[in-house]
């Protein structure tokens, strides 16, 4: 069926407007955290919210109150999860995942890249996008838990505190690591 009635269309416009205003108000109350860079978990919640928002005006058997209750429930659960993640270090890797080293001290870490299903072409593209021309210029390349690449060139400082918690290759740990760039080939 192409067209039912003008009443049906106005009903959808009215319900969509009510849901839109309610969602904007809810996001405003929750704050910018809901709109920050998303992890995979945040993306799933966003997709679920989008599905709910589309369902409310289009499904006759879902009332506005039912839909807004479902949206509020998702937003409260999202806020509760953020609260838990902020207070419990153990919960973070379960929900957010962990950043992973793909290059360390100028060498690609094939095993860790294989676990992530990342190719060396993707790593090289990340390095180029950060203005470097060689893998050997990189102290570290990290695939962050939000899917972004961090490329850290060698620096004059021996401090590597930004890499805390990442898993360098075992042979580097045995050798004690080197803070100077390896010689160019």
mmCIF file of C-alpha atoms in Angstrom:
data_model
loop_
_atom_site.group_PDB
_atom_site.id
_atom_site.type_symbol
_atom_site.label_atom_id
_atom_site.label_comp_id
_atom_site.label_asym_id
_atom_site.label_seq_id
_atom_site.Cartn_x
_atom_site.Cartn_y
_atom_site.Cartn_z
ATOM 1 C CA UNK A 1 0.000 0.000 0.000
ATOM 2 C CA UNK A 2 1.390 3.410 -0.996
ATOM 3 C CA UNK A 3 -0.834 5.783 1.006
ATOM 4 C CA UNK A 4 -3.265 5.183 3.852
ATOM 5 C CA UNK A 5 -4.484 8.590 5.018
ATOM 6 C CA UNK A 6 -3.397 12.054 5.985
ATOM 7 C CA UNK A 7 -4.385 11.270 9.565
ATOM 8 C CA UNK A 8 -1.891 8.420 9.639
ATOM 9 C CA UNK A 9 0.897 10.680 8.366
ATOM 10 C CA UNK A 10 0.123 13.420 10.890
ATOM 11 C CA UNK A 11 0.053 10.789 13.643
ATOM 12 C CA UNK A 12 3.593 9.706 12.676
ATOM 13 C CA UNK A 13 4.814 13.319 12.510
ATOM 14 C CA UNK A 14 3.373 14.064 15.954
ATOM 15 C CA UNK A 15 4.813 10.944 17.586
ATOM 16 C CA UNK A 16 8.218 11.374 15.926
ATOM 17 C CA UNK A 17 8.334 14.982 17.141
ATOM 18 C CA UNK A 18 7.466 13.987 20.723
ATOM 19 C CA UNK A 19 10.121 11.234 20.704
ATOM 20 C CA UNK A 20 12.729 13.564 19.185
ATOM 21 C CA UNK A 21 12.128 16.281 21.795
ATOM 22 C CA UNK A 22 12.221 13.703 24.610
ATOM 23 C CA UNK A 23 15.481 12.226 23.321
ATOM 24 C CA UNK A 24 17.157 15.625 22.968
ATOM 25 C CA UNK A 25 16.063 16.498 26.519
ATOM 26 C CA UNK A 26 17.374 13.165 27.853
ATOM 27 C CA UNK A 27 20.727 13.561 26.107
ATOM 28 C CA UNK A 28 20.993 17.105 27.435
ATOM 29 C CA UNK A 29 20.417 15.848 30.989
ATOM 30 C CA UNK A 30 22.953 13.022 30.653
ATOM 31 C CA UNK A 31 25.590 15.336 29.222
ATOM 32 C CA UNK A 32 28.284 15.178 26.588
ATOM 33 C CA UNK A 33 29.479 11.696 27.643
ATOM 34 C CA UNK A 34 26.690 10.180 25.555
ATOM 35 C CA UNK A 35 27.958 12.061 22.515
ATOM 36 C CA UNK A 36 31.681 11.433 23.023
ATOM 37 C CA UNK A 37 33.754 9.121 20.866
ATOM 38 C CA UNK A 38 32.093 5.738 20.998
ATOM 39 C CA UNK A 39 33.369 2.311 21.868
ATOM 40 C CA UNK A 40 31.764 -0.790 20.367
ATOM 41 C CA UNK A 41 29.492 -0.967 23.425
ATOM 42 C CA UNK A 42 28.367 2.644 22.939
ATOM 43 C CA UNK A 43 27.695 1.964 19.258
ATOM 44 C CA UNK A 44 25.410 -0.981 20.088
ATOM 45 C CA UNK A 45 23.429 1.147 22.538
ATOM 46 C CA UNK A 46 23.169 3.936 19.945
ATOM 47 C CA UNK A 47 21.855 1.511 17.323
ATOM 48 C CA UNK A 48 19.317 0.122 19.819
ATOM 49 C CA UNK A 49 18.167 3.662 20.620
ATOM 50 C CA UNK A 50 17.828 4.425 16.916
ATOM 51 C CA UNK A 51 15.693 1.340 16.440
ATOM 52 C CA UNK A 52 13.479 2.335 19.363
ATOM 53 C CA UNK A 53 13.115 5.877 18.079
ATOM 54 C CA UNK A 54 12.028 4.595 14.670
ATOM 55 C CA UNK A 55 9.642 2.027 16.173
ATOM 56 C CA UNK A 56 7.615 4.411 18.328
ATOM 57 C CA UNK A 57 5.977 6.490 15.583
ATOM 58 C CA UNK A 58 5.648 3.594 13.121
ATOM 59 C CA UNK A 59 4.239 0.774 15.266
ATOM 60 C CA UNK A 60 0.628 1.216 16.309
ATOM 61 C CA UNK A 61 0.916 -1.265 19.200
ATOM 62 C CA UNK A 62 3.793 0.678 20.851
ATOM 63 C CA UNK A 63 2.558 3.670 22.821
ATOM 64 C CA UNK A 64 4.621 6.806 23.291
ATOM 65 C CA UNK A 65 4.836 6.010 27.017
ATOM 66 C CA UNK A 66 6.115 2.496 26.245
ATOM 67 C CA UNK A 67 8.706 3.828 23.810
ATOM 68 C CA UNK A 68 9.902 6.627 26.081
ATOM 69 C CA UNK A 69 10.182 4.138 28.954
ATOM 70 C CA UNK A 70 12.362 1.883 26.807
ATOM 71 C CA UNK A 71 14.532 4.835 25.734
ATOM 72 C CA UNK A 72 14.862 6.024 29.342
ATOM 73 C CA UNK A 73 15.802 2.497 30.413
ATOM 74 C CA UNK A 74 18.575 2.308 27.808
ATOM 75 C CA UNK A 75 19.909 5.740 28.789
ATOM 76 C CA UNK A 76 19.851 4.877 32.508
ATOM 77 C CA UNK A 77 21.626 1.561 31.816
ATOM 78 C CA UNK A 78 24.205 3.411 29.699
ATOM 79 C CA UNK A 79 24.761 5.900 32.515
ATOM 80 C CA UNK A 80 25.024 3.075 35.085
ATOM 81 C CA UNK A 81 27.551 1.261 32.905
ATOM 82 C CA UNK A 82 29.620 4.453 32.582
ATOM 83 C CA UNK A 83 29.506 4.825 36.372
ATOM 84 C CA UNK A 84 30.650 1.201 36.821
ATOM 85 C CA UNK A 85 33.454 1.563 34.264
ATOM 86 C CA UNK A 86 34.692 4.693 36.008
ATOM 87 C CA UNK A 87 34.846 2.961 39.390
ATOM 88 C CA UNK A 88 35.902 -0.604 38.512
ATOM 89 C CA UNK A 89 39.108 -1.260 36.590
ATOM 90 C CA UNK A 90 38.194 -4.946 36.248
ATOM 91 C CA UNK A 91 35.015 -4.178 34.309
ATOM 92 C CA UNK A 92 36.724 -2.007 31.670
ATOM 93 C CA UNK A 93 38.322 -4.726 29.510
ATOM 94 C CA UNK A 94 35.085 -6.724 29.560
ATOM 95 C CA UNK A 95 33.017 -3.864 28.146
ATOM 96 C CA UNK A 96 35.427 -1.523 26.401
ATOM 97 C CA UNK A 97 38.180 -3.849 25.232
ATOM 98 C CA UNK A 98 41.868 -3.033 25.565
ATOM 99 C CA UNK A 99 44.279 -1.095 23.382
ATOM 100 C CA UNK A 100 46.777 -3.322 21.590
ATOM 101 C CA UNK A 101 50.332 -2.693 20.427
ATOM 102 C CA UNK A 102 50.819 -3.386 16.719
ATOM 103 C CA UNK A 103 54.303 -1.861 16.387
ATOM 104 C CA UNK A 104 56.897 -1.637 19.122
ATOM 105 C CA UNK A 105 60.379 -0.187 18.781
ATOM 106 C CA UNK A 106 60.185 -0.048 15.000
ATOM 107 C CA UNK A 107 58.961 -3.636 14.525
ATOM 108 C CA UNK A 108 55.526 -4.871 13.545
ATOM 109 C CA UNK A 109 54.114 -7.316 16.073
ATOM 110 C CA UNK A 110 52.710 -9.973 13.749
ATOM 111 C CA UNK A 111 51.142 -12.142 16.461
ATOM 112 C CA UNK A 112 49.193 -9.281 18.024
ATOM 113 C CA UNK A 113 48.166 -7.990 14.586
ATOM 114 C CA UNK A 114 46.925 -11.483 13.677
ATOM 115 C CA UNK A 115 44.798 -11.600 16.849
ATOM 116 C CA UNK A 116 43.195 -8.286 15.848
ATOM 117 C CA UNK A 117 42.853 -9.283 12.175
ATOM 118 C CA UNK A 118 44.877 -6.182 11.253
ATOM 119 C CA UNK A 119 47.032 -6.128 8.131
ATOM 120 C CA UNK A 120 50.429 -4.506 7.765
ATOM 121 C CA UNK A 121 48.885 -2.235 5.108
ATOM 122 C CA UNK A 122 46.477 -0.854 7.712
ATOM 123 C CA UNK A 123 49.323 -0.222 10.144
ATOM 124 C CA UNK A 124 51.396 1.508 7.455
ATOM 125 C CA UNK A 125 48.404 3.676 6.528
ATOM 126 C CA UNK A 126 48.071 4.745 10.180
ATOM 127 C CA UNK A 127 51.778 5.591 10.283
ATOM 128 C CA UNK A 128 51.539 7.667 7.081
ATOM 129 C CA UNK A 129 48.434 9.470 8.344
ATOM 130 C CA UNK A 130 50.509 10.634 11.310
ATOM 131 C CA UNK A 131 53.167 12.120 9.025
ATOM 132 C CA UNK A 132 55.823 9.435 9.347
ATOM 133 C CA UNK A 133 57.446 7.602 6.445
ATOM 134 C CA UNK A 134 58.896 4.525 8.144
ATOM 135 C CA UNK A 135 57.796 1.865 10.602
ATOM 136 C CA UNK A 136 61.253 2.188 12.152
ATOM 137 C CA UNK A 137 60.457 5.790 13.168
ATOM 138 C CA UNK A 138 57.764 4.482 15.534
ATOM 139 C CA UNK A 139 58.319 3.692 19.149
ATOM 140 C CA UNK A 140 54.762 2.334 19.187
ATOM 141 C CA UNK A 141 51.631 2.058 17.096
ATOM 142 C CA UNK A 142 48.552 1.222 19.131
ATOM 143 C CA UNK A 143 45.079 0.226 17.994
ATOM 144 C CA UNK A 144 43.010 1.904 20.699
ATOM 145 C CA UNK A 145 39.815 0.429 22.137
ATOM 146 C CA UNK A 146 37.729 2.940 20.177
ATOM 147 C CA UNK A 147 39.232 1.807 16.847
ATOM 148 C CA UNK A 148 41.527 4.823 16.445
ATOM 149 C CA UNK A 149 45.251 4.506 15.803
ATOM 150 C CA UNK A 150 47.832 6.118 18.076
ATOM 151 C CA UNK A 151 51.250 6.491 16.466
ATOM 152 C CA UNK A 152 54.063 7.408 18.844
ATOM 153 C CA UNK A 153 57.383 8.353 17.256
ATOM 154 C CA UNK A 154 60.671 7.945 19.083
ATOM 155 C CA UNK A 155 61.385 10.852 21.434
ATOM 156 C CA UNK A 156 64.320 12.122 23.473
ATOM 157 C CA UNK A 157 62.701 11.078 26.751
ATOM 158 C CA UNK A 158 63.127 7.605 28.212
ATOM 159 C CA UNK A 159 59.682 7.916 29.864
ATOM 160 C CA UNK A 160 57.222 5.449 28.334
ATOM 161 C CA UNK A 161 54.400 5.887 30.832
ATOM 162 C CA UNK A 162 51.825 6.362 28.050
ATOM 163 C CA UNK A 163 52.433 2.719 27.128
ATOM 164 C CA UNK A 164 51.627 1.418 30.624
ATOM 165 C CA UNK A 165 49.335 -1.586 30.494
ATOM 166 C CA UNK A 166 50.175 -2.495 26.904
ATOM 167 C CA UNK A 167 51.801 -5.822 26.177
ATOM 168 C CA UNK A 168 55.227 -5.408 24.535
ATOM 169 C CA UNK A 169 56.828 -8.507 23.004
ATOM 170 C CA UNK A 170 58.562 -10.799 25.496
ATOM 171 C CA UNK A 171 61.994 -10.533 23.834
ATOM 172 C CA UNK A 172 61.889 -6.718 24.279
ATOM 173 C CA UNK A 173 61.192 -7.130 27.981
ATOM 174 C CA UNK A 174 64.128 -9.539 28.336
ATOM 175 C CA UNK A 175 66.462 -7.151 26.516
ATOM 176 C CA UNK A 176 65.343 -4.196 28.633
ATOM 177 C CA UNK A 177 64.101 -2.178 25.671
ATOM 178 C CA UNK A 178 65.914 0.543 23.790
ATOM 179 C CA UNK A 179 64.880 4.179 23.895
ATOM 180 C CA UNK A 180 66.897 5.227 20.872
ATOM 181 C CA UNK A 181 65.638 4.656 17.354
ATOM 182 C CA UNK A 182 67.193 1.723 15.539
ATOM 183 C CA UNK A 183 69.542 2.667 12.696
ATOM 184 C CA UNK A 184 67.861 3.244 9.329
ATOM 185 C CA UNK A 185 68.406 0.586 6.705
#
